[in-house]
């Protein structure tokens, strides 16, 4: 298929662009296969380059002979284009609609994007499971790297290499896989160096209505327990939901068969509920009404902050079991690809200081989200302005980023990255020129040959000139486990994402710059003082009159 | 001391609502001024000092198996849940606190006992530190349009709750001024609160007119005309009634009310809808209930926040302030503001507008001036609103707290615009309730003079300024452009002020303070800069020495010349660290 077929009108002059808090731009609108471009064709004016993939929804309005298209983006921005000529407007609108909803992944922009920079460090090779296993090996010999899933046949959503208890052979894994949802047998998620405790994750056990059991499954997870110690199973579903799952072949670990484990149910909502929550929240944030009651009741009704609180609470619980109780933890929900990953990845941020560095956070996203099989392509196909029938879209990853931001806000000096880095990940998960977030699993990424055909987000972001904007100037490595507050008063709306386009950020940017300035100036001053000291010491020894002959 | 029956109780448990299992155990002391709770745990000793004046209520719950519970709520939003071992002691402490927290006479207030070891001279200087007259001079008053009038010098002829000097339009005759005062509730006639130099527009304030359903007053109409004419840049003026229209209409039946637009020439009248002190008191009550919930769900909290109405009221005050600032700065129009008596909502709105309009009020000294001017001297009834003395609980209302919260909201939206940080606001707020300093005691200037506040108590301001490093905003940039602040007042920009209302719940706050870090850095910066200058000097000496000796050796100059020149150098570098080293090496 040629993109040209979808572009009915490639160019319109005299288009007016409205953006909140920015002056109007009048110029020429161009449609290409992947971009909507508006240029005033004058120097010093910023051009608008919008990826079609970033467009969530469009609305058309007509007044007289001219039309208006309101473009609602996945990054929550809303822009307005006034287009002279009814026909042009209709053509542009239908072209955008077609181009922003392409079915085939291989037509997406990352396959066409050629980097304008030299790739120094290829992001595709930065976080290989073999490498991270080497780190694990240096700490413990109780785990091994299994290739049982090398052709993705055992578990289509797992990577080819997974870490499992050393004494569990591949045959056992095969049996366990058949007992777990989606073949997601328990694998290692995190090893807590401080006390040797571990966190594992899996899909729900398929006990079904008759309470089927699987000895191998019990053996596998029991192998991770210390003698005489109990472990915790954190089920991210409410008890009733887990009960109901039995009727559909799923279920939970029954006490009788897992006597050494204590099961705790938490209530993290399923993806459809979360998508609904996002839609309501963004609707509330875009409401320009001046009534405080209306805002607060809409904020409350969206339940977004309730979800944040629940997810964070569950992550704290997992971290607490590991660090405070000295217990092993297994986390799962239903599929083990959504709420499970929110919990395991956030718990690691609390427990492991290296996850709070830029590289460490990238590694975490790579390990616990991309490799772990979070279906990014399904979940991020639509954002807050989506309407009509949805196909598994949900802001699971955005909720994770939001929770991370909440922790960052409470520990502003303990993260190497700043808020902008989290916002960047949000944007690129939804629309991007990079291949990192394409596909739903390692298997799909391999089929699509993403490492060969696309550029990794990490290749770009790790270049020093880009990195500069994402470094937290306040960062002081903090080797401790961090415990955020989950009291409602301590959790806030993430303004950097949800109010980003609804406010002028001038004053906040100015404050940020001032803060950077204070810190940089101090560093420089310190440097100068030290070099003066050195010079002086040199003068005193070499230049002192007593030493001159 | 006669009210203290049991001065000391041991084995008192302090319950923590987040950690109910392990309450602290300590000793409770009652002194003439404070309740002190001393917690000894292993070798660490923690003390909580609570001023009796800070206690807003004491509640004795029914006896339980674990002891006699006593709940103490403070005006600075502290909540103490104590368990006393014996009923008798609990009753004694309860009775003492009831009495101690509600002084009946002014003389019982802490300010009259407090002695910070200062002499009379210092006391006088402290009181002279903030003088509202200088602020009017700063605005360029008196000028061609406005004059400073002492018609109210004995507080009798016109208004007993106003200060002795007022700024009124120059063209208003004495008869106009006096006549207008008679037509205004409690004689609180229109007087200038702020003069905006660039636009020549003024903000004036007063109380409601005694208009009833149809009464008129020629002098009052002339007075408004005079205010309007004192602004050459705008043909009309705004009259802002900060009350909801319904409240204002209800007042007409009592012979009060609001201006009839038809009777006054060229005025534009509007209502701003800020609720009265009773609504505000109840709203805070509800807010504090939300803050004290044991482990609320997000939904409980947000619903509670909404139902309290608190943020709605904060927004209403801010909106009104923004309206004033826009009128003055954008339309160059003067504004006359009133509510009922003109000492609550009017004070809030005028002072928010002043902060928006004038960068001076965003400095520490500026805010002190603003409080002196709009609140203390214009007769905000601090004693009644803050309940310093045992009195009518219906007079108590968090009017000032709301103003402070508006300022805090502005500091959140404009992080570089204020010289002070959040702690400054909170400490001022606490100090008002503490009654340790005299500034806020009494309800108006006249009363303060009768109480001889300046002769018998100390002023707060110099004490705050002594700690200005602690209160500084490291991001503050003195603004070069003088345009007003234009806050975004959509509801979503108003946040719950956790730092105020949940201040004592340490666990809720960010665990690392950016403010402290930046303050430490700015302090380090000053030290580094000093060190650098010193080092530069010393290295200068060394270079000089080196040069001089080489010079002498090469050219055979006398030792004396060298000595003199060196002495000049030494005088220039007195006190630097490396200096002794240099001397040792040279001599």
Coordinates of N, CA, C and O in Angstrom, one line a residue, chain B residues 243-301:
Chain B
X243 N -19.6 40.1 49.2 CA -20.5 39.1 49.8 C -21.3 38.5 48.6 O -21.5 39.0 47.5
X244 N -22.0 37.3 48.9 CA -22.9 36.8 48.0 C -24.1 37.8 47.9 O -24.5 38.4 48.9
X245 N -24.7 37.9 46.8 CA -25.8 38.9 46.6 C -26.9 38.7 47.6 O -27.4 39.7 48.2
X246 N -27.2 37.4 47.9 CA -28.3 37.1 48.8 C -28.1 37.7 50.2 O -29.0 38.3 50.8
X247 N -26.9 37.5 50.7 CA -26.5 38.0 52.0 C -26.6 39.6 52.0 O -27.2 40.1 53.0
X248 N -26.2 40.2 50.9 CA -26.2 41.6 50.9 C -27.7 42.1 50.9 O -28.0 43.1 51.6
X249 N -28.5 41.4 50.1 CA -29.9 41.8 50.1 C -30.6 41.6 51.5 O -31.4 42.5 51.9
X250 N -30.2 40.6 52.1 CA -30.8 40.3 53.4 C -30.5 41.4 54.4 O -31.3 41.8 55.3
X251 N -29.3 42.0 54.2 CA -28.9 43.1 55.1 C -29.7 44.4 54.9 O -29.8 45.2 55.8
X252 N -30.4 44.5 53.8 CA -31.2 45.7 53.6 C -32.3 45.8 54.6 O -32.7 46.9 55.0
X253 N -32.8 44.7 55.0 CA -33.9 44.7 55.9 C -33.5 45.2 57.3 O -34.3 45.8 58.0
X254 N -32.2 45.1 57.5 CA -31.6 45.7 58.8 C -31.1 47.1 58.6 O -30.3 47.6 59.4
X255 N -31.5 47.7 57.5 CA -31.1 49.1 57.3 C -29.7 49.2 56.7 O -29.1 50.3 56.7
X256 N -29.1 48.1 56.3 CA -27.8 48.1 55.7 C -27.9 47.8 54.3 O -29.0 48.0 53.6
X257 N -27.0 47.1 53.7 CA -27.1 46.7 52.3 C -26.0 47.0 51.4 O -24.8 46.9 51.8
X258 N -26.4 47.5 50.2 CA -25.3 47.8 49.2 C -25.7 49.0 48.4 O -26.9 49.5 48.4
X259 N -24.8 49.5 47.7 CA -25.0 50.8 46.9 C -26.0 50.6 45.8 O -25.9 49.6 45.0
X260 N -26.9 51.5 45.7 CA -27.8 51.5 44.5 C -27.1 52.2 43.4 O -26.8 53.4 43.5
X261 N -26.9 51.5 42.3 CA -26.1 52.0 41.2 C -26.7 53.3 40.7 O -25.9 54.2 40.2
X262 N -28.0 53.5 40.8 CA -28.6 54.7 40.2 C -28.3 55.9 41.0 O -28.3 57.0 40.5
X263 N -28.0 55.7 42.3 CA -27.7 56.9 43.2 C -26.3 57.4 43.1 O -26.0 58.6 43.4
X264 N -25.4 56.6 42.6 CA -24.0 57.0 42.5 C -23.7 57.2 41.0 O -24.1 56.4 40.2
X265 N -22.9 58.2 40.7 CA -22.6 58.4 39.3 C -21.3 57.6 38.9 O -20.4 57.5 39.7
X266 N -21.4 57.0 37.8 CA -20.3 56.3 37.2 C -19.7 55.2 38.1 O -18.5 55.1 38.2
X267 N -20.5 54.5 38.7 CA -19.9 53.3 39.4 C -20.4 52.0 38.7 O -21.5 52.0 38.1
X268 N -19.5 51.1 38.7 CA -19.9 49.7 38.3 C -19.9 48.8 39.5 O -18.8 48.6 40.1
X269 N -21.0 48.3 39.7 CA -21.2 47.5 41.0 C -21.2 46.0 40.7 O -21.7 45.5 39.7
X270 N -20.5 45.2 41.6 CA -20.7 43.8 41.5 C -20.5 43.1 42.8 O -19.9 43.6 43.7
X271 N -21.0 41.8 42.8 CA -20.8 41.0 44.0 C -19.8 39.9 43.7 O -19.6 39.5 42.6
X272 N -19.0 39.5 44.8 CA -18.0 38.5 44.6 C -18.3 37.2 45.2 O -17.6 36.2 45.0
X273 N -19.3 37.1 46.1 CA -19.8 35.8 46.5 C -18.9 35.1 47.5 O -18.8 33.9 47.5
X274 N -18.2 35.9 48.4 CA -17.4 35.2 49.4 C -18.3 35.0 50.6 O -19.0 35.9 51.0
X275 N -18.3 33.8 51.2 CA -19.2 33.5 52.3 C -18.8 34.2 53.6 O -17.7 34.7 53.7
X276 N -19.7 34.2 54.5 CA -19.5 34.9 55.8 C -18.6 34.1 56.8 O -18.3 32.9 56.5
X277 N -18.3 34.7 57.9 CA -17.4 34.0 58.9 C -17.9 32.7 59.4 O -17.1 31.8 59.7
X278 N -19.2 32.6 59.5 CA -19.8 31.4 60.1 C -19.7 30.2 59.1 O -19.3 29.1 59.5
X279 N -19.9 30.5 57.8 CA -19.7 29.4 56.8 C -18.2 29.0 56.8 O -17.9 27.8 56.7
X280 N -17.3 30.0 56.9 CA -15.9 29.7 56.8 C -15.5 28.8 58.1 O -14.7 27.9 57.9
X281 N -16.0 29.2 59.2 CA -15.7 28.4 60.4 C -16.1 26.9 60.3 O -15.4 26.0 60.6
X282 N -17.3 26.8 59.8 CA -17.8 25.4 59.6 C -17.1 24.6 58.6 O -16.8 23.4 58.7
X283 N -16.7 25.4 57.5 CA -15.9 24.7 56.5 C -14.6 24.2 57.0 O -14.2 23.1 56.7
X284 N -13.9 25.1 57.8 CA -12.6 24.6 58.3 C -12.8 23.4 59.2 O -12.0 22.5 59.2
X285 N -13.9 23.5 60.0 CA -14.2 22.4 60.9 C -14.3 21.0 60.1 O -13.6 20.0 60.4
X286 N -15.0 21.1 59.0 CA -15.1 19.9 58.1 C -13.8 19.5 57.5 O -13.5 18.3 57.4
X287 N -13.0 20.5 57.1 CA -11.7 20.2 56.5 C -10.8 19.5 57.5 O -10.2 18.5 57.2
X288 N -10.9 19.9 58.8 CA -10.0 19.3 59.8 C -10.5 17.9 60.1 O -9.6 17.1 60.4
X289 N -11.8 17.7 60.0 CA -12.3 16.3 60.2 C -11.7 15.4 59.1 O -11.3 14.3 59.4
X290 N -11.6 15.9 57.9 CA -11.0 15.1 56.8 C -9.6 14.8 57.1 O -9.1 13.7 57.0
X291 N -8.9 15.9 57.6 CA -7.4 15.7 57.8 C -7.2 14.7 58.9 O -6.1 14.1 59.0
X292 N -8.1 14.6 59.8 CA -7.9 13.7 61.0 C -8.4 12.3 60.8 O -8.3 11.5 61.7
X293 N -9.0 12.0 59.6 CA -9.5 10.6 59.4 C -8.3 9.6 59.6 O -7.2 9.9 59.2
X294 N -8.7 8.5 60.1 CA -7.6 7.6 60.4 C -6.9 7.0 59.2 O -5.7 7.2 59.0
X295 N -7.5 6.2 58.4 CA -6.9 5.9 57.1 C -7.9 5.9 56.0 O -8.5 4.9 55.6
X296 N -8.1 7.1 55.5 CA -9.1 7.4 54.6 C -8.7 6.8 53.2 O -7.6 6.7 52.9
X297 N -9.7 6.4 52.5 CA -9.5 6.0 51.1 C -9.4 7.3 50.3 O -9.8 8.4 50.8
X298 N -8.9 7.2 49.1 CA -8.8 8.4 48.3 C -10.1 9.0 48.1 O -10.3 10.3 48.1
X299 N -11.1 8.2 47.9 CA -12.5 8.7 47.7 C -13.0 9.4 48.9 O -13.6 10.5 48.8
X300 N -12.8 8.9 50.1 CA -13.2 9.5 51.4 C -12.6 10.9 51.4 O -13.2 11.9 51.8
X301 N -11.3 10.9 51.1 CA -10.6 12.2 51.3 C -11.1 13.2 50.3 O -11.4 14.4 50.6

